[in-house]
Coordinates of C-alpha atoms in Angstrom, one line a residue:
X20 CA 26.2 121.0 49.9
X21 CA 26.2 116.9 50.5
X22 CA 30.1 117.3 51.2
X23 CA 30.4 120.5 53.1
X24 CA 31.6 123.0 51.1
X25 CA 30.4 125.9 51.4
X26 CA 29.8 128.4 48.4
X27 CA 31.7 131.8 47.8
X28 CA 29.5 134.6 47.6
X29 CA 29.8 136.9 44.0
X30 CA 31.5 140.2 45.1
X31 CA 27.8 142.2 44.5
X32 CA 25.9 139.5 46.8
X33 CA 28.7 140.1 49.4
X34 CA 28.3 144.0 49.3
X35 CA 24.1 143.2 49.1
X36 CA 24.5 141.2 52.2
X37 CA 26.6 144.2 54.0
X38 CA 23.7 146.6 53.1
X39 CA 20.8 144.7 54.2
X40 CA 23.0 144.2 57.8
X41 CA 23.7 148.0 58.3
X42 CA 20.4 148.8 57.5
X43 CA 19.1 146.6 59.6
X44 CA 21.4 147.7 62.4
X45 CA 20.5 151.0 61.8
X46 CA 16.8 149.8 62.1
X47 CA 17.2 148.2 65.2
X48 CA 19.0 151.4 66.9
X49 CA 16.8 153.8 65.5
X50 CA 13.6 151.6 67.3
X51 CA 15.3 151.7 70.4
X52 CA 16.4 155.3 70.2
X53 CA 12.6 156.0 69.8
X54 CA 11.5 153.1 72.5
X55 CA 13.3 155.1 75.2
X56 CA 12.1 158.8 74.2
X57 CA 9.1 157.6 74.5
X58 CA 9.8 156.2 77.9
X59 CA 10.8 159.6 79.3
X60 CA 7.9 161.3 77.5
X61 CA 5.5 159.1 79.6
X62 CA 7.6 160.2 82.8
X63 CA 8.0 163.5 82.3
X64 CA 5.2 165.2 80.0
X65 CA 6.5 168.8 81.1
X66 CA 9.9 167.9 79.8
X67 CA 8.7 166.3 76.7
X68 CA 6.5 169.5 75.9
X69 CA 9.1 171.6 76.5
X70 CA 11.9 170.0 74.4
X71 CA 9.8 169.5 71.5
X72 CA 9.2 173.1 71.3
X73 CA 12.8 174.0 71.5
X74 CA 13.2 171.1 68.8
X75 CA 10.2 172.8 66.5
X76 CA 12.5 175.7 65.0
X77 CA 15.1 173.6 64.4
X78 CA 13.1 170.6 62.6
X79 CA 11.0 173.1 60.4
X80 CA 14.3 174.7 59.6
X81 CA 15.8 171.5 58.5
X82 CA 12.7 170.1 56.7
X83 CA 12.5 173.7 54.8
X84 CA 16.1 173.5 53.8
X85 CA 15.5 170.0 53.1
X86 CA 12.7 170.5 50.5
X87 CA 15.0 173.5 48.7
X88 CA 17.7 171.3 48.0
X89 CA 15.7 168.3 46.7
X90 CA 16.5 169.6 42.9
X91 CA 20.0 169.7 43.4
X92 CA 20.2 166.4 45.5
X93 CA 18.4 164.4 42.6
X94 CA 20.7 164.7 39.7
X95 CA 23.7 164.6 42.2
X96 CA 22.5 161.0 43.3
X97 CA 22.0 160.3 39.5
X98 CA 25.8 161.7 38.5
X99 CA 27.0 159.6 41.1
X100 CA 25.0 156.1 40.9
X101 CA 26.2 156.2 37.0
X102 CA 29.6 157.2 37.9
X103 CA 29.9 153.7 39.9
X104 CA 28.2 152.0 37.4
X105 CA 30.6 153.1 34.8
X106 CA 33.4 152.1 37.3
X107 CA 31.8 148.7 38.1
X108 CA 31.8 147.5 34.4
X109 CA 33.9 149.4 32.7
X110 CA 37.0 151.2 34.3
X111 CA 37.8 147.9 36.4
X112 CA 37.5 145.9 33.3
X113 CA 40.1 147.4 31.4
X114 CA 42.3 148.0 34.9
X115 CA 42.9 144.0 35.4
X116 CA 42.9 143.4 31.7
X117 CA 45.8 146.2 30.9
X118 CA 49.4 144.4 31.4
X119 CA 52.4 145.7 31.0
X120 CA 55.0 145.9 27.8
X121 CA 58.1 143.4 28.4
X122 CA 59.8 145.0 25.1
X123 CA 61.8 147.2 27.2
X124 CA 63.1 144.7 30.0
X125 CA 63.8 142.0 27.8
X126 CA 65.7 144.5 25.3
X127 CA 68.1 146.0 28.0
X128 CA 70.7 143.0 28.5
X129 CA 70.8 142.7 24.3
X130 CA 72.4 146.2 24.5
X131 CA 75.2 145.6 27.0
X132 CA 76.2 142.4 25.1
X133 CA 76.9 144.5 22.5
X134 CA 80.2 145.9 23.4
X135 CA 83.1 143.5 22.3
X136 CA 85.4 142.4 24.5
X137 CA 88.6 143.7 22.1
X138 CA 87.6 147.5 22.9
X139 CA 88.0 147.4 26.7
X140 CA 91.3 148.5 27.8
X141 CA 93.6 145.8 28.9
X142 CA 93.7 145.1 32.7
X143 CA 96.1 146.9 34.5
X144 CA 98.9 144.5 36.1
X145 CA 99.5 143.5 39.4
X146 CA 102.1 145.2 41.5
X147 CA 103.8 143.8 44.7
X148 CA 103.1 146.6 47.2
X149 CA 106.6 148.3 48.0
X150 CA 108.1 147.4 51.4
X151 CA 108.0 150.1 53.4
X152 CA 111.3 151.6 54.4
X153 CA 112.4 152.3 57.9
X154 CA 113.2 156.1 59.0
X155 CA 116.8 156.3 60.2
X156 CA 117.6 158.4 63.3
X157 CA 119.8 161.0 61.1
X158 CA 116.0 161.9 59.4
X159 CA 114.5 162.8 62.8
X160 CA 114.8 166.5 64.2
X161 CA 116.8 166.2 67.7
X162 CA 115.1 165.8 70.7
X163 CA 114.5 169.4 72.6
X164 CA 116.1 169.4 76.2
X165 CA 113.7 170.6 78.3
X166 CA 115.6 173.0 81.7
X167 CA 113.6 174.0 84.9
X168 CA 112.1 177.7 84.4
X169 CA 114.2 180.2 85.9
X170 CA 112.3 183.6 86.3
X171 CA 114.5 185.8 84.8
X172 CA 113.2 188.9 87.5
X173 CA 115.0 188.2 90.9
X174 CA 112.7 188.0 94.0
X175 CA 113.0 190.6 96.7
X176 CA 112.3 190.9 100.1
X177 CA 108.2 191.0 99.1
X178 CA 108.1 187.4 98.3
X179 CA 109.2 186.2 101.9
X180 CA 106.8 188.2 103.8
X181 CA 104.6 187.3 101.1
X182 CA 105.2 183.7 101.7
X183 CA 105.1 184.3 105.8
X184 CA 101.7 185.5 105.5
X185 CA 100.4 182.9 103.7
X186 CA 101.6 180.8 105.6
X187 CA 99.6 181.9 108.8
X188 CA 96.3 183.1 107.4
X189 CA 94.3 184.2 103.9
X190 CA 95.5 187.2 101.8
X191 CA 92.7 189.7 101.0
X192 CA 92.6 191.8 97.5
X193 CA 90.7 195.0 96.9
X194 CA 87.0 194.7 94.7
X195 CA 86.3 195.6 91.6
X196 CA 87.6 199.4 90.3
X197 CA 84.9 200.1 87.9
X198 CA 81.7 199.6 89.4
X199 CA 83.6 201.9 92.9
X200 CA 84.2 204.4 89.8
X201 CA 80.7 204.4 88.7
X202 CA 79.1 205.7 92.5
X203 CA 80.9 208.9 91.7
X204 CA 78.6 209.7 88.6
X205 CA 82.0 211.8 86.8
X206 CA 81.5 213.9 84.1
X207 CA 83.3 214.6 81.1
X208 CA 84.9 217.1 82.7
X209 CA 86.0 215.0 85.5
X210 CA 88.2 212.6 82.7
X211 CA 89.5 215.6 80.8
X212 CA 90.5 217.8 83.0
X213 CA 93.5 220.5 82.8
X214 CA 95.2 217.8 80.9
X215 CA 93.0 217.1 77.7
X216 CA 90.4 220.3 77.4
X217 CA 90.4 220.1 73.9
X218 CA 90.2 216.2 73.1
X219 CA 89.7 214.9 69.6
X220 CA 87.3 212.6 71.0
X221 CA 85.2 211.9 74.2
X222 CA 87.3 210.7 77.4
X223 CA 84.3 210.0 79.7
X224 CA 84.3 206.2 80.8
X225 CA 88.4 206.0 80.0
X226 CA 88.7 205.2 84.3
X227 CA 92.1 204.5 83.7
X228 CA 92.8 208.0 82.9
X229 CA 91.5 209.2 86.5
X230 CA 95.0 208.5 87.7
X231 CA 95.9 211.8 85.8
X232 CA 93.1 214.0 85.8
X233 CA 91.3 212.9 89.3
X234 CA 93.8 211.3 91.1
X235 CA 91.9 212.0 94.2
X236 CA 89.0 210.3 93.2
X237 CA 91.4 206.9 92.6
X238 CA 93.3 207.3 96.1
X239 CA 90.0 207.5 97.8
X240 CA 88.9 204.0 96.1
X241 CA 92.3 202.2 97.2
X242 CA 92.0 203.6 100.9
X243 CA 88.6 202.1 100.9
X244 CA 89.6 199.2 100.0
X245 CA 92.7 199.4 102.8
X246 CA 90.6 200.1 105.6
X247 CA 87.6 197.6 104.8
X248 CA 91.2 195.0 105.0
X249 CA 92.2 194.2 101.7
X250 CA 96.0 193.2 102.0
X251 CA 96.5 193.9 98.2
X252 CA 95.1 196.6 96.5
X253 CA 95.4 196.6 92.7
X254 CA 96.9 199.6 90.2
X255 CA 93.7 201.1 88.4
X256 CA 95.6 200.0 84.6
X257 CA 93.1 197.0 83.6
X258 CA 92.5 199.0 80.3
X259 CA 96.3 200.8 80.0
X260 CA 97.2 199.5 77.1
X261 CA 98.1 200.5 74.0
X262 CA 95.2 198.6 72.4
X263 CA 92.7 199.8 74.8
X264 CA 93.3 203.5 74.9
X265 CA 93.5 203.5 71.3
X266 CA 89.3 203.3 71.7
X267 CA 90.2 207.3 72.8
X268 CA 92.8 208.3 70.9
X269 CA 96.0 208.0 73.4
X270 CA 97.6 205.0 71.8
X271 CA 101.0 206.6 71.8
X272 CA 103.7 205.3 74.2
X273 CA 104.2 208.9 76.1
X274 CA 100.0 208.7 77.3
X275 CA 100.2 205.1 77.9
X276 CA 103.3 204.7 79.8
X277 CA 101.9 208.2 82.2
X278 CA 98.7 206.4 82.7
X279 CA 100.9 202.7 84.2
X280 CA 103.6 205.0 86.0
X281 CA 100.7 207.5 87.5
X282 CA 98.6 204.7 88.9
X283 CA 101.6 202.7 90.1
X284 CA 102.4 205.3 92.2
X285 CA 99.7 206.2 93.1
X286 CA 98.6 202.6 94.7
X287 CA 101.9 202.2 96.1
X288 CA 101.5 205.6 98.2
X289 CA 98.3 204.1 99.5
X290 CA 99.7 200.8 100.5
X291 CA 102.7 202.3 102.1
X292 CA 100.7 205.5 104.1
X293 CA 98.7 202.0 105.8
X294 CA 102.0 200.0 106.3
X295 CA 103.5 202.8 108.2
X296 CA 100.5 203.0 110.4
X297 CA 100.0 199.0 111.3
X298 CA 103.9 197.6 110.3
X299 CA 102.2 194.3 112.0
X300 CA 100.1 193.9 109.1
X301 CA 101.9 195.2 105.5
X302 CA 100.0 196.2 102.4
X303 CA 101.0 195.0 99.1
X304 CA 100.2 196.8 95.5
X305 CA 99.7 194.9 92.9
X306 CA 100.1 195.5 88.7
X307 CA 97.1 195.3 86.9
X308 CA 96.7 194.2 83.4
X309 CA 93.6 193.6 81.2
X310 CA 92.4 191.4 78.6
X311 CA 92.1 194.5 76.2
X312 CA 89.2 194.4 73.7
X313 CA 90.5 192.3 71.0
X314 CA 91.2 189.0 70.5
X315 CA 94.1 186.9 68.4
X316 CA 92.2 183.6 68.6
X317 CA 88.6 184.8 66.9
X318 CA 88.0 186.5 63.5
X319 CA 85.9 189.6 63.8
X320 CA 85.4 189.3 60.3
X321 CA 82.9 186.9 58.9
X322 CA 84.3 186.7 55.9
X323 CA 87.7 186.2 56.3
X324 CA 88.5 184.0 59.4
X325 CA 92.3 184.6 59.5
X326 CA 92.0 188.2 59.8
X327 CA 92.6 189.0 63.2
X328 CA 92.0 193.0 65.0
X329 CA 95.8 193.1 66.1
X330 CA 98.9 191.7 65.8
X331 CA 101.1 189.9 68.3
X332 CA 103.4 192.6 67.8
X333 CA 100.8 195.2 69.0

């Protein structure tokens, strides 16, 4: 004390001293807590009154509930106070006193040292890495001599007044053939007719087919088109495939090739009718050819990602 030091405290003083300072914390809240109900009580009796008799239940309740449980809370307190005091003097004692085996560590190198050095295989010898070798120009493939594209279909006269127009204003194609189809609510009868009465399968929704069995229906579409001034007006074969019809059973070359030929002549009477009444301004028809269904870059299988629905071939 003469040189200034100042004294550690024992670990139970320190906790003793923590006590006494939350209890008296608590203390000192607790008085004011009660210092200022007491204020509004002298303010307000009424209210005071008022909320003590709200309060009454509630405390009665609680004091009730408290006297019940007393039994119980007794020996709980008890269980616990020894449970610390076993913890204090005895479980902590033997924690800090318990230290580890160093058998194991200390035994671990004695086993790798072991092994002799005459039963490891002998090192492998060094090898100068081989110089690489040049490629002569006999061992490369030749290079490919690339020529302009020539289409191999000659142009005719349609490609200059093609061109013409073009060049003086913006060509105009027809709308879309399906959804014009759709408005006319067709039947099954309507895609059979006197052709197919006897189907293996249903023909409703095959449009392409209309060229055939309501050709009139078709016609009326493309003239449509030609008089809201559409300058191209497409053949109705998005789906004339072979791939496409096979969905209704007319996969063979004689349907499929009736179905392209019907509806190419078909558009081209349209577009020629209009022609020969406004030669100023010529209508063009042109071939139309879908995606199909099917695709040769995507699996349809999950299984198997090279299988493919079709061929190239097909």
């Amino acid at each position: 004390a003469r040189s200034g030091a100042r004294r550690t405290p024992a670990p139970g003083e320190a906790r003793s001293h923590a006590a006494r300072a939350v209890m008296s914390t608590l203390s000192a809240s607790g008085a004011k807590v009660v210092a200022q109900l007491m204020r509004l009580a002298k303010a307000n009796p009424a209210l005071a009154v008022g909320s003590l008799a709200l309060l009454w239940p509630a405390l009665s309740v609680a004091s009730v509930s408290f006297v019940l449980l007393l039994p119980l809370l007794i020996p709980a307190s008890v269980i616990a106070l020894a449970g610390i005091v076993f913890y204090k003097y005895v479980g902590a004692g033997n924690a800090h006193t318990a230290t580890p085996a160093p058998e194991a560590k200390e035994q671990a190198p004695a086993a790798t040292a072991a092994a002799s050095s005459d039963d490891l295989p002998p090192a492998p010898k060094e090898q100068a890495p081989a110089a690489p070798t040049a490629a002569s120009s006999e061992d490369l493939p030749p290079v490919p001599v690339y020529k302009q594209w020539v289409d191999p279909i000659p142009e005719n006269e349609t490609f200059d007044q093609l061109r013409k127009i073009m060049d003086e204003r913006i060509i105009v194609i027809d709308g879309a053939m399906g959804t014009s189809v759709q408005k006319y609510k067709l039947e099954e009868e309507d895609y059979c007719g006197t052709l197919y009465p006897d189907h293996s399968v249903d023909l409703k929704g095959n449009n392409d087919l209309l060229v055939l069995t309501r050709p009139d229906v078709i016609e009326e579409i493309h003239n449509n088109f030609l008089e809201a001034g559409a300058d191209i007006i497409e053949t109705n074969t998005f789906n004339g495939t072979f791939i496409s019809q096979g969905d209704y059973n007319m996969d063979t070359y004689d349907e499929v090739f009736a179905i392209n030929k019907g509806a190419a002549e078909l558009a081209k009477k349209c577009t020629t009718a209009w022609t020969q009444k406004d030669p100023s301004r010529p209508r063009f028809t042109a071939g139309a050819i879908g995606p199909t269904n099917k695709t040769l870059s995507v699996s349809p299988s999950v299984e198997n990602p090279a299988f493919r629905g079709c061929t190239w071939d097909e």
